[in-house]
PDB file of C-alpha atoms in Angstrom:
ATOM      1  CA  GLU A 106      -5.461 -18.253  22.486  1.00 44.00           C
ATOM      2  CA  ARG A 107      -3.352 -17.068  19.577  1.00 45.00           C
ATOM      3  CA  GLU A 108      -2.753 -13.303  19.508  1.00 60.00           C
ATOM      4  CA  ALA A 109      -4.227 -11.468  16.546  1.00 71.00           C
ATOM      5  CA  GLU A 110      -1.886 -10.599  13.705  1.00 82.00           C
ATOM      6  CA  PRO A 111      -0.839  -6.939  13.873  1.00 89.00           C
ATOM      7  CA  ALA A 112      -3.052  -5.098  11.393  1.00 93.00           C
ATOM      8  CA  VAL A 113      -5.460  -2.242  10.868  1.00 96.00           C
ATOM      9  CA  THR A 114      -8.740  -3.114   9.171  1.00 95.00           C
ATOM     10  CA  ILE A 115     -11.782  -1.289   7.803  1.00 96.00           C
ATOM     11  CA  THR A 116     -14.888  -3.365   7.205  1.00 96.00           C
ATOM     12  CA  LYS A 117     -16.616  -3.468   3.822  1.00 96.00           C
ATOM     13  CA  SER A 118     -18.296  -0.157   3.059  1.00 97.00           C
ATOM     14  CA  ASP A 119     -20.121   1.475   0.166  1.00 97.00           C
ATOM     15  CA  LYS A 120     -17.768   4.441   0.627  1.00 97.00           C
ATOM     16  CA  LEU A 121     -14.845   2.135  -0.267  1.00 97.00           C
ATOM     17  CA  ASP A 122     -16.587   0.619  -3.292  1.00 98.00           C
ATOM     18  CA  PRO A 123     -14.181   0.720  -6.290  1.00 97.00           C
ATOM     19  CA  SER A 124     -16.542  -1.005  -8.716  1.00 97.00           C
ATOM     20  CA  GLY A 125     -16.709   0.582 -12.142  1.00 97.00           C
ATOM     21  CA  LYS A 126     -14.273   3.325 -11.117  1.00 97.00           C
ATOM     22  CA  PRO A 127     -10.571   3.985 -11.629  1.00 98.00           C
ATOM     23  CA  PHE A 128      -8.728   3.943  -8.311  1.00 98.00           C
ATOM     24  CA  THR A 129      -5.339   4.513  -6.693  1.00 98.00           C
ATOM     25  CA  VAL A 130      -3.891   2.912  -3.550  1.00 98.00           C
ATOM     26  CA  GLU A 131      -0.742   4.469  -2.085  1.00 98.00           C
ATOM     27  CA  ALA A 132       1.497   4.084   0.951  1.00 98.00           C
ATOM     28  CA  TRP A 133       4.938   4.958   2.275  1.00 98.00           C
ATOM     29  CA  VAL A 134       6.901   1.913   3.429  1.00 98.00           C
ATOM     30  CA  ARG A 135      10.169   1.007   5.069  1.00 97.00           C
ATOM     31  CA  GLY A 136      10.442  -2.770   5.076  1.00 96.00           C
ATOM     32  CA  GLU A 137      12.375  -4.961   7.483  1.00 96.00           C
ATOM     33  CA  GLN A 138      11.750  -8.208   5.565  1.00 95.00           C
ATOM     34  CA  PRO A 139      11.844  -8.768   1.786  1.00 96.00           C
ATOM     35  CA  ASN A 140       8.284 -10.142   1.619  1.00 96.00           C
ATOM     36  CA  GLY A 141       5.092  -8.721   3.072  1.00 96.00           C
ATOM     37  CA  VAL A 142       1.592  -7.458   2.328  1.00 96.00           C
ATOM     38  CA  ILE A 143       1.261  -3.702   2.822  1.00 97.00           C
ATOM     39  CA  VAL A 144      -2.398  -3.061   2.106  1.00 97.00           C
ATOM     40  CA  THR A 145      -5.276  -4.989   0.512  1.00 97.00           C
ATOM     41  CA  GLN A 146      -8.959  -4.614  -0.148  1.00 96.00           C
ATOM     42  CA  GLY A 147     -11.008  -7.642  -1.091  1.00 95.00           C
ATOM     43  CA  GLY A 148     -10.179 -11.285  -1.606  1.00 93.00           C
ATOM     44  CA  SER A 149      -9.820 -14.150  -4.010  1.00 93.00           C
ATOM     45  CA  ALA A 150     -12.796 -13.119  -6.183  1.00 95.00           C
ATOM     46  CA  GLN A 151     -12.374  -9.325  -6.372  1.00 96.00           C
ATOM     47  CA  GLY A 152      -9.661  -7.209  -4.793  1.00 96.00           C
ATOM     48  CA  TYR A 153      -6.376  -5.341  -5.047  1.00 97.00           C
ATOM     49  CA  GLY A 154      -3.302  -4.522  -3.006  1.00 97.00           C
ATOM     50  CA  LEU A 155       0.318  -3.474  -2.617  1.00 98.00           C
ATOM     51  CA  ALA A 156       3.112  -5.690  -1.309  1.00 97.00           C
ATOM     52  CA  LEU A 157       6.833  -6.359  -1.290  1.00 97.00           C
ATOM     53  CA  ASN A 158       7.886  -9.570  -3.010  1.00 97.00           C
ATOM     54  CA  GLY A 159      11.611 -10.289  -2.906  1.00 97.00           C
ATOM     55  CA  SER A 160      12.035  -6.619  -1.919  1.00 97.00           C
ATOM     56  CA  ARG A 161      10.351  -5.586  -5.178  1.00 98.00           C
ATOM     57  CA  PRO A 162       7.166  -3.493  -5.022  1.00 98.00           C
ATOM     58  CA  GLN A 163       4.165  -5.413  -6.357  1.00 98.00           C
ATOM     59  CA  PHE A 164       0.623  -4.373  -7.321  1.00 98.00           C
ATOM     60  CA  ASN A 165      -2.079  -7.036  -7.664  1.00 98.00           C
ATOM     61  CA  VAL A 166      -5.612  -6.696  -9.002  1.00 98.00           C
ATOM     62  CA  VAL A 167      -8.082  -9.598  -8.694  1.00 97.00           C
ATOM     63  CA  ILE A 168     -11.116  -9.591 -10.982  1.00 97.00           C
ATOM     64  CA  ASN A 169     -13.516 -12.533 -11.154  1.00 97.00           C
ATOM     65  CA  ASN A 170     -10.935 -14.838  -9.524  1.00 96.00           C
ATOM     66  CA  LYS A 171      -8.191 -13.855 -11.983  1.00 96.00           C
ATOM     67  CA  VAL A 172      -5.064 -12.267 -10.480  1.00 97.00           C
ATOM     68  CA  SER A 173      -3.194  -9.670 -12.545  1.00 98.00           C
ATOM     69  CA  THR A 174       0.263  -8.767 -11.199  1.00 98.00           C
ATOM     70  CA  ILE A 175       2.856  -6.123 -12.003  1.00 98.00           C
ATOM     71  CA  ASN A 176       6.235  -5.897 -10.264  1.00 98.00           C
ATOM     72  CA  ALA A 177       8.874  -3.204 -10.156  1.00 98.00           C
ATOM     73  CA  PRO A 178      11.976  -4.476 -11.983  1.00 97.00           C
ATOM     74  CA  ALA A 179      14.365  -3.556  -9.167  1.00 97.00           C
ATOM     75  CA  PRO A 180      14.184  -4.067  -5.403  1.00 97.00           C
ATOM     76  CA  ILE A 181      14.006  -1.199  -2.956  1.00 97.00           C
ATOM     77  CA  ASP A 182      16.324  -0.686  -0.012  1.00 96.00           C
ATOM     78  CA  ASP A 183      15.372  -0.239   3.647  1.00 93.00           C
ATOM     79  CA  ASN A 184      14.893   3.518   3.491  1.00 96.00           C
ATOM     80  CA  TRP A 185      11.469   5.125   3.117  1.00 97.00           C
ATOM     81  CA  HIS A 186       9.822   4.617  -0.279  1.00 98.00           C
ATOM     82  CA  HIS A 187       6.514   5.743  -1.749  1.00 98.00           C
ATOM     83  CA  MET A 188       4.405   3.217  -3.678  1.00 98.00           C
ATOM     84  CA  ALA A 189       1.214   3.840  -5.654  1.00 98.00           C
ATOM     85  CA  GLY A 190      -0.845   1.304  -7.584  1.00 98.00           C
ATOM     86  CA  VAL A 191      -3.345   2.588 -10.161  1.00 98.00           C
ATOM     87  CA  LEU A 192      -6.157   0.798 -11.982  1.00 98.00           C
ATOM     88  CA  ALA A 193      -7.349   3.077 -14.801  1.00 98.00           C
ATOM     89  CA  GLU A 194     -10.042   2.943 -17.487  1.00 97.00           C
ATOM     90  CA  GLY A 195      -9.967  -0.229 -19.553  1.00 96.00           C
ATOM     91  CA  GLY A 196      -8.104  -2.118 -16.821  1.00 98.00           C
ATOM     92  CA  ALA A 197      -4.740  -0.406 -17.363  1.00 98.00           C
ATOM     93  CA  MET A 198      -2.483  -1.041 -14.352  1.00 98.00           C
ATOM     94  CA  LYS A 199       0.398   1.207 -13.282  1.00 98.00           C
ATOM     95  CA  LEU A 200       2.818   0.950 -10.378  1.00 98.00           C
ATOM     96  CA  TYR A 201       4.743   4.028  -9.285  1.00 98.00           C
ATOM     97  CA  VAL A 202       7.742   3.829  -6.950  1.00 98.00           C
ATOM     98  CA  ASP A 203       9.136   7.075  -5.566  1.00 98.00           C
ATOM     99  CA  GLY A 204       7.196   9.030  -8.163  1.00 97.00           C
ATOM    100  CA  GLN A 205       8.555   7.090 -11.143  1.00 98.00           C
ATOM    101  CA  LEU A 206       6.571   4.662 -13.300  1.00 98.00           C
ATOM    102  CA  ALA A 207       8.087   1.300 -12.373  1.00 98.00           C
ATOM    103  CA  ALA A 208       5.711  -1.162 -14.077  1.00 98.00           C
ATOM    104  CA  GLU A 209       2.667  -1.342 -16.337  1.00 98.00           C
ATOM    105  CA  GLY A 210       0.217  -4.094 -17.186  1.00 98.00           C
ATOM    106  CA  ASN A 211      -3.426  -4.883 -17.785  1.00 98.00           C
ATOM    107  CA  ALA A 212      -6.274  -6.297 -15.751  1.00 98.00           C
ATOM    108  CA  PRO A 213      -9.386  -7.528 -17.592  1.00 97.00           C
ATOM    109  CA  SER A 214     -11.380  -4.396 -16.672  1.00 98.00           C
ATOM    110  CA  LEU A 215     -12.219  -2.062 -13.831  1.00 98.00           C
ATOM    111  CA  MET A 216     -13.453  -3.798 -10.662  1.00 97.00           C
ATOM    112  CA  PRO A 217     -16.882  -5.250 -11.547  1.00 97.00           C
ATOM    113  CA  LYS A 218     -18.279  -5.233  -7.989  1.00 97.00           C
ATOM    114  CA  ASN A 219     -17.475  -4.109  -4.458  1.00 97.00           C
ATOM    115  CA  PRO A 220     -15.070  -6.692  -2.936  1.00 96.00           C
ATOM    116  CA  ASN A 221     -16.533  -8.791  -0.124  1.00 93.00           C
ATOM    117  CA  LEU A 222     -13.709  -7.967   2.279  1.00 94.00           C
ATOM    118  CA  GLY A 223     -12.791  -4.494   3.456  1.00 95.00           C
ATOM    119  CA  LEU A 224      -9.393  -2.834   3.719  1.00 96.00           C
ATOM    120  CA  SER A 225      -6.489  -4.346   5.648  1.00 96.00           C
ATOM    121  CA  ILE A 226      -3.145  -2.681   6.399  1.00 97.00           C
ATOM    122  CA  GLY A 227      -0.148  -4.849   7.265  1.00 95.00           C
ATOM    123  CA  ASP A 228      -1.895  -8.209   7.071  1.00 88.00           C
ATOM    124  CA  ASN A 229      -3.190 -10.256   4.134  1.00 70.00           C
ATOM    125  CA  ASN A 230      -6.631 -10.214   5.773  1.00 63.00           C
ATOM    126  CA  GLY A 231      -7.001 -13.896   4.847  1.00 69.00           C
ATOM    127  CA  SER A 232      -7.900 -12.410   1.515  1.00 70.00           C
ATOM    128  CA  LYS A 233      -5.802 -14.289  -1.029  1.00 86.00           C
ATOM    129  CA  VAL A 234      -5.019 -11.097  -2.955  1.00 95.00           C
ATOM    130  CA  PHE A 235      -1.406 -12.173  -2.322  1.00 95.00           C
ATOM    131  CA  PRO A 236      -1.829 -15.866  -1.429  1.00 90.00           C
ATOM    132  CA  GLU A 237       1.915 -16.542  -1.389  1.00 90.00           C
ATOM    133  CA  LEU A 238       3.039 -13.637   0.803  1.00 94.00           C
ATOM    134  CA  PRO A 239       3.178 -13.162   4.601  1.00 93.00           C
ATOM    135  CA  SER A 240       2.089 -10.177   6.642  1.00 92.00           C
ATOM    136  CA  PHE A 241       4.261  -7.073   6.493  1.00 95.00           C
ATOM    137  CA  THR A 242       7.187  -6.414   8.826  1.00 95.00           C
ATOM    138  CA  GLY A 243       8.450  -2.867   9.077  1.00 96.00           C
ATOM    139  CA  TYR A 244       7.025   0.643   8.885  1.00 97.00           C
ATOM    140  CA  ILE A 245       3.905   1.790   7.005  1.00 98.00           C
ATOM    141  CA  ASP A 246       2.884   5.434   6.728  1.00 97.00           C
ATOM    142  CA  SER A 247       0.265   7.597   4.981  1.00 97.00           C
ATOM    143  CA  VAL A 248      -2.015   4.933   3.521  1.00 98.00           C
ATOM    144  CA  ARG A 249      -4.548   6.440   1.128  1.00 98.00           C
ATOM    145  CA  VAL A 250      -7.149   5.189  -1.332  1.00 98.00           C
ATOM    146  CA  HIS A 251      -8.518   7.468  -4.042  1.00 98.00           C
ATOM    147  CA  LEU A 252     -11.433   6.591  -6.312  1.00 98.00           C
ATOM    148  CA  SER A 253      -9.588   8.128  -9.254  1.00 98.00           C
ATOM    149  CA  ALA A 254      -6.451   7.348 -11.248  1.00 98.00           C
ATOM    150  CA  ILE A 255      -3.677   9.731 -10.246  1.00 97.00           C
ATOM    151  CA  ARG A 256      -1.661  11.260 -13.081  1.00 96.00           C
ATOM    152  CA  PRO A 257       2.114  10.782 -13.499  1.00 96.00           C
ATOM    153  CA  GLU A 258       2.734  14.316 -12.244  1.00 96.00           C
ATOM    154  CA  ASP A 259       0.588  13.561  -9.170  1.00 96.00           C
ATOM    155  CA  ALA A 260       2.632  10.442  -8.424  1.00 97.00           C
ATOM    156  CA  LYS A 261       5.830  12.447  -8.650  1.00 96.00           C
ATOM    157  CA  SER A 262       4.461  15.154  -6.358  1.00 95.00           C
ATOM    158  CA  LEU A 263       3.032  12.740  -3.758  1.00 96.00           C
ATOM    159  CA  ALA A 264       6.413  10.975  -3.508  1.00 97.00           C
ATOM    160  CA  THR A 265       8.140  14.170  -2.365  1.00 95.00           C
ATOM    161  CA  ASP A 266       6.309  14.630   0.935  1.00 92.00           C
ATOM    162  CA  PRO A 267       4.120  12.211   2.959  1.00 91.00           C
ATOM    163  CA  SER A 268       2.176  15.123   4.446  1.00 90.00           C
ATOM    164  CA  LEU A 269       1.204  16.530   1.040  1.00 91.00           C
ATOM    165  CA  ALA A 270      -2.545  16.820   0.444  1.00 92.00           C
ATOM    166  CA  PRO A 271      -3.994  14.636  -2.329  1.00 93.00           C
ATOM    167  CA  PRO A 272      -4.362  16.281  -5.746  1.00 90.00           C
ATOM    168  CA  ALA A 273      -7.570  18.193  -6.443  1.00 89.00           C
ATOM    169  CA  GLY A 274     -10.365  15.884  -7.507  1.00 91.00           C
ATOM    170  CA  ALA A 275      -8.641  12.756  -6.149  1.00 96.00           C
ATOM    171  CA  LYS A 276     -11.858  11.521  -4.443  1.00 97.00           C
ATOM    172  CA  THR A 277      -9.919  10.287  -1.409  1.00 97.00           C
ATOM    173  CA  VAL A 278     -11.954   7.729   0.555  1.00 98.00           C
ATOM    174  CA  VAL A 279      -9.274   6.553   3.020  1.00 98.00           C
ATOM    175  CA  SER A 280      -6.429   8.562   4.550  1.00 97.00           C
ATOM    176  CA  ILE A 281      -4.571   7.144   7.555  1.00 97.00           C
ATOM    177  CA  THR A 282      -1.388   8.981   8.599  1.00 96.00           C
ATOM    178  CA  PHE A 283      -0.863   7.491  12.116  1.00 96.00           C
ATOM    179  CA  ASP A 284       0.385  10.924  13.223  1.00 95.00           C
ATOM    180  CA  GLY A 285      -1.836  11.050  16.298  1.00 92.00           C
ATOM    181  CA  LYS A 286      -0.419   7.652  17.297  1.00 95.00           C
ATOM    182  CA  ASN A 287      -3.737   6.222  16.204  1.00 95.00           C
ATOM    183  CA  THR A 288      -5.386   4.690  13.137  1.00 97.00           C
ATOM    184  CA  LYS A 289      -8.027   7.371  12.527  1.00 97.00           C
ATOM    185  CA  ASP A 290      -9.258   7.776   8.947  1.00 97.00           C
ATOM    186  CA  LEU A 291      -8.764  11.472   8.174  1.00 96.00           C
ATOM    187  CA  SER A 292     -10.590  11.425   4.840  1.00 96.00           C
ATOM    188  CA  GLU A 293     -14.116  12.786   4.454  1.00 96.00           C
ATOM    189  CA  SER A 294     -15.332   9.175   4.703  1.00 97.00           C
ATOM    190  CA  LYS A 295     -14.229   8.994   8.365  1.00 97.00           C
ATOM    191  CA  LEU A 296     -14.506   5.215   8.210  1.00 98.00           C
ATOM    192  CA  PRO A 297     -14.106   3.381  11.531  1.00 97.00           C
ATOM    193  CA  THR A 298     -10.836   1.452  11.811  1.00 97.00           C
ATOM    194  CA  GLN A 299     -10.050  -1.620  13.881  1.00 95.00           C
ATOM    195  CA  PRO A 300      -6.455  -1.950  15.132  1.00 95.00           C
ATOM    196  CA  ALA A 301      -5.422  -5.457  16.165  1.00 93.00           C
ATOM    197  CA  GLY A 302      -2.343  -7.136  17.602  1.00 90.00           C
ATOM    198  CA  ASP A 303       0.867  -5.539  18.790  1.00 87.00           C
ATOM    199  CA  LEU A 304       1.033  -2.186  16.988  1.00 92.00           C
ATOM    200  CA  HIS A 305       3.688   0.474  17.583  1.00 95.00           C
ATOM    201  CA  TYR A 306       3.770   4.118  16.478  1.00 96.00           C
ATOM    202  CA  GLU A 307       7.284   5.313  15.747  1.00 95.00           C
ATOM    203  CA  GLY A 308       9.215   7.688  13.476  1.00 94.00           C
ATOM    204  CA  GLY A 309       7.351   8.346  10.244  1.00 95.00           C
ATOM    205  CA  ALA A 310       8.388   9.191   6.708  1.00 95.00           C
ATOM    206  CA  ALA A 311       8.098  12.937   7.333  1.00 93.00           C
ATOM    207  CA  LYS A 312       9.954  14.918   9.964  1.00 90.00           C
ATOM    208  CA  ASP A 313       8.310  14.855  13.421  1.00 91.00           C
ATOM    209  CA  SER A 314       5.649  12.409  12.242  1.00 95.00           C
ATOM    210  CA  PHE A 315       4.646   8.895  13.227  1.00 96.00           C
ATOM    211  CA  ALA A 316       4.217   5.667  11.289  1.00 97.00           C
ATOM    212  CA  LEU A 317       2.772   2.260  12.045  1.00 97.00           C
ATOM    213  CA  HIS A 318       5.575  -0.137  13.002  1.00 96.00           C
ATOM    214  CA  ILE A 319       4.796  -3.845  12.755  1.00 93.00           C
ATOM    215  CA  ALA A 320       7.719  -5.576  14.434  1.00 86.00           C
ATOM    216  CA  SER A 321       8.894  -9.185  14.271  1.00 74.00           C
ATOM    217  CA  ASP A 322      11.227 -11.365  16.319  1.00 64.00           C
ATOM    218  CA  ALA A 323      12.837 -12.569  13.088  1.00 61.00           C
ATOM    219  CA  PRO A 324      16.250 -11.092  12.188  1.00 62.00           C
ATOM    220  CA  LYS A 325      16.005  -8.164   9.808  1.00 66.00           C
ATOM    221  CA  GLN A 326      16.669  -9.457   6.307  1.00 69.00           C
ATOM    222  CA  GLY A 327      15.834  -6.573   4.089  1.00 62.00           C
ATOM    223  CA  PRO A 328      14.639  -5.287   1.855  1.00 66.00           C
ATOM    224  CA  GLY A 329      18.073  -3.673   2.000  1.00 52.00           C
ATOM    225  CA  ALA A 330      19.885  -7.013   1.976  1.00 50.00           C
ATOM    226  CA  ALA A 331      18.173  -8.128  -1.219  1.00 46.00           C
ATOM    227  CA  ALA A 332      18.695  -4.750  -2.835  1.00 43.00           C
ATOM    228  CA  ALA A 333      22.385  -4.723  -2.026  1.00 40.00           C
ATOM    229  CA  ASN A 334      22.786  -8.171  -3.554  1.00 41.00           C
ATOM    230  CA  GLN A 335      20.990  -7.353  -6.786  1.00 39.00           C
ATOM    231  CA  VAL A 336      21.023  -3.708  -7.759  1.00 36.00           C
ATOM    232  CA  ALA A 337      22.975  -0.684  -6.583  1.00 36.00           C
ATOM    233  CA  MET A 338      20.261   1.791  -5.688  1.00 36.00           C
ATOM    234  CA  PRO A 339      20.748   5.429  -6.673  1.00 37.00           C
ATOM    235  CA  THR A 340      20.904   7.795  -3.728  1.00 36.00           C
ATOM    236  CA  ASN A 341      18.414  10.253  -5.193  1.00 38.00           C
ATOM    237  CA  GLY A 342      15.456   7.915  -5.567  1.00 45.00           C
ATOM    238  CA  TYR A 343      14.243   4.723  -7.184  1.00 43.00           C
ATOM    239  CA  PHE A 344      15.568   5.380 -10.689  1.00 38.00           C
ATOM    240  CA  VAL A 345      18.238   7.789 -11.889  1.00 30.00           C
TER     241      VAL A 345
END
C-alpha cells in the first residue's frame, strides 16, 4: 500500500467558508525544491492557494473553473520567506513577499461559494488549484487564513515576526504554528486537523520555534539554486 503524501488537511467547514468575503492566506516557507504547493483550499471549480513555481511565489484563485494566477517577478532563495495572498473586493488579487507587494492581478470576483474541498498544507490535495505543480518539499511555518484582506502595513508587519498576532479585526479562521510539534489549529475556530505521511517538526522561522518539515529523497535543488542563477537577492529582504 502506497504511503500517504505528507500533508496536513482540514475538511470542508462553514468556518472556513470564503464565499462573498475578502480573504488572506499566509505562510512562512523555506523551500528545498523550486516547485511545490504550500497551501490550498478547494479544487478545480472554486479554490485558492500559495505555491512556489520555478522558485517564484505564486498565488492562484479559481472561480467557476477559471484559474487566475499572479507570480512574483523574482525567485526567492532558500532562507525563510513570508508569503501572503489576498483576494479583495471586486476580485483584486495581491501577493506579498516579505512584506512587499510583489504582484497584482484580478480574479472575476470574490469566491462565489464555499469550495468543495477543505484546506491542505504541503500537498495539492488532488485539488487542481495548481494542476501542474507537485507537493511541497521543505519547511512550512505559521499558516494562517483570515476572512479579511490585510492592508499593506499589515503585510509588512506580519513579515517581521512569525509569532506576531494577526492584526485587529483580521477574522482569523485558521492558525497553525507547529510550535507544539503538532498541527493544532490555534485560531478561535479550533478546526480539527488531519496529519498524514512522514511529517517532521524542526527549526521554525522564529527563534526557539518549530516548523513542519516535509522532506524528500531528491537532491536539494533550490529555491536557492534557481535564485542564484537568475537574480541576486538583497540581503535585507525580497526587494531593496
